[in-house]
């Protein structure tokens, strides 16, 4: 009913065909009266202003026989609506992530049918994975041509802080739907502290800390702040809201099972409580656990990670993001620009890029246990000097390699992408040169 009311109101304000006569006014007033019954006092301030507006319309209206027809037609339409709908009770207000049409997007070119990945690139990725001698997942996808080279592309790996991407994307999707504003205020209290790296928690004093959604998005993506991400997740509707966004965007192979504090507690074999967010309380509680408890919790997580994702699923999502298929153009640009400011992992994928290349990425780093680290990851959109873009995913399930070896491995992957791009560019130059008319060695 509200939608029809707003349409009639728009007609009245447009001044088209003198619809501001008595008949239409009576119809609008009838619809509004029923809307008042539904909305009660919740909409009273706006309803008061609208009523005054329509009263002015009434006194300015002209009496014509068409008014009677408008009244009869409108009341018949109104009766039909209530007979068919049965005048249902007022539904609860939708969450900020209710499905919607989203903001208008510019035309997006259809994807070409993907061909096979470059043979040399696939061979190089296979060699790198075999040489690392631990479980790794790799995916490299061309954002324009659509091909994908991969190693263990369909296996599930822990995301760790890579999952912050989907919390931020859920926020931007809600922004595109007009459900929220990045500048709306958010208040963090002592209960909003999280675990491990959470610089925003140091701003929470005795009276709490006031900020905005925009600040939380930036802290989550740029600094990988766990408390900022957890609060952002709560503000957009929790893990179910993120799962809904992933499903609506048809992003498969990506799972969102818990916020950071509950995920990390479960991995350690603990149950989260707010006091664990203060100082070193979480690590102290973890240290008091028997090794057998930690072993069992870690094994269960690696077998079926709550935040699991496949390399191919992550690469596919990054390609769709880069192509503008997931968010409005403005939100896409904002999202990628924020990812490009990431301060984490400067020597992971980024460390293998030469001058002229750019990166927008998100890292993940899990807990250490028994001499190994879980979820050592980096996912990125790499852009070559000519603008060609690649989605690149490197995931380590559990690694016992020293940190320099981990970094070198990731850098070798990004270098392999650069080498592949250079090879294709050289091949294209040779092809163009062969098509040019040859110069004659004879006279003019």
Coordinates of C-alpha atoms in Angstrom, one line a residue, residues 20 25 28-29 32 36 47-61:
X20 CA -4.6 17.4 -7.8
X25 CA -7.1 13.9 -3.0
X28 CA -4.8 9.6 -1.4
X29 CA -6.4 10.6 1.9
X32 CA -3.1 7.4 3.9
X36 CA -1.9 5.4 9.6
X47 CA 2.3 11.7 8.0
X48 CA 1.6 15.1 9.6
X49 CA 3.7 16.9 7.0
X50 CA 2.1 14.9 4.2
X51 CA -1.4 15.6 5.5
X52 CA -0.8 19.4 5.5
X53 CA 0.6 19.1 1.9
X54 CA -2.5 17.3 0.7
X55 CA -4.8 19.7 2.5
X56 CA -3.2 22.5 0.5
X57 CA -3.8 20.4 -2.6
X58 CA -7.5 20.1 -1.7
X59 CA -8.1 23.9 -1.3
X60 CA -6.3 24.5 -4.6
X61 CA -8.3 21.7 -6.4

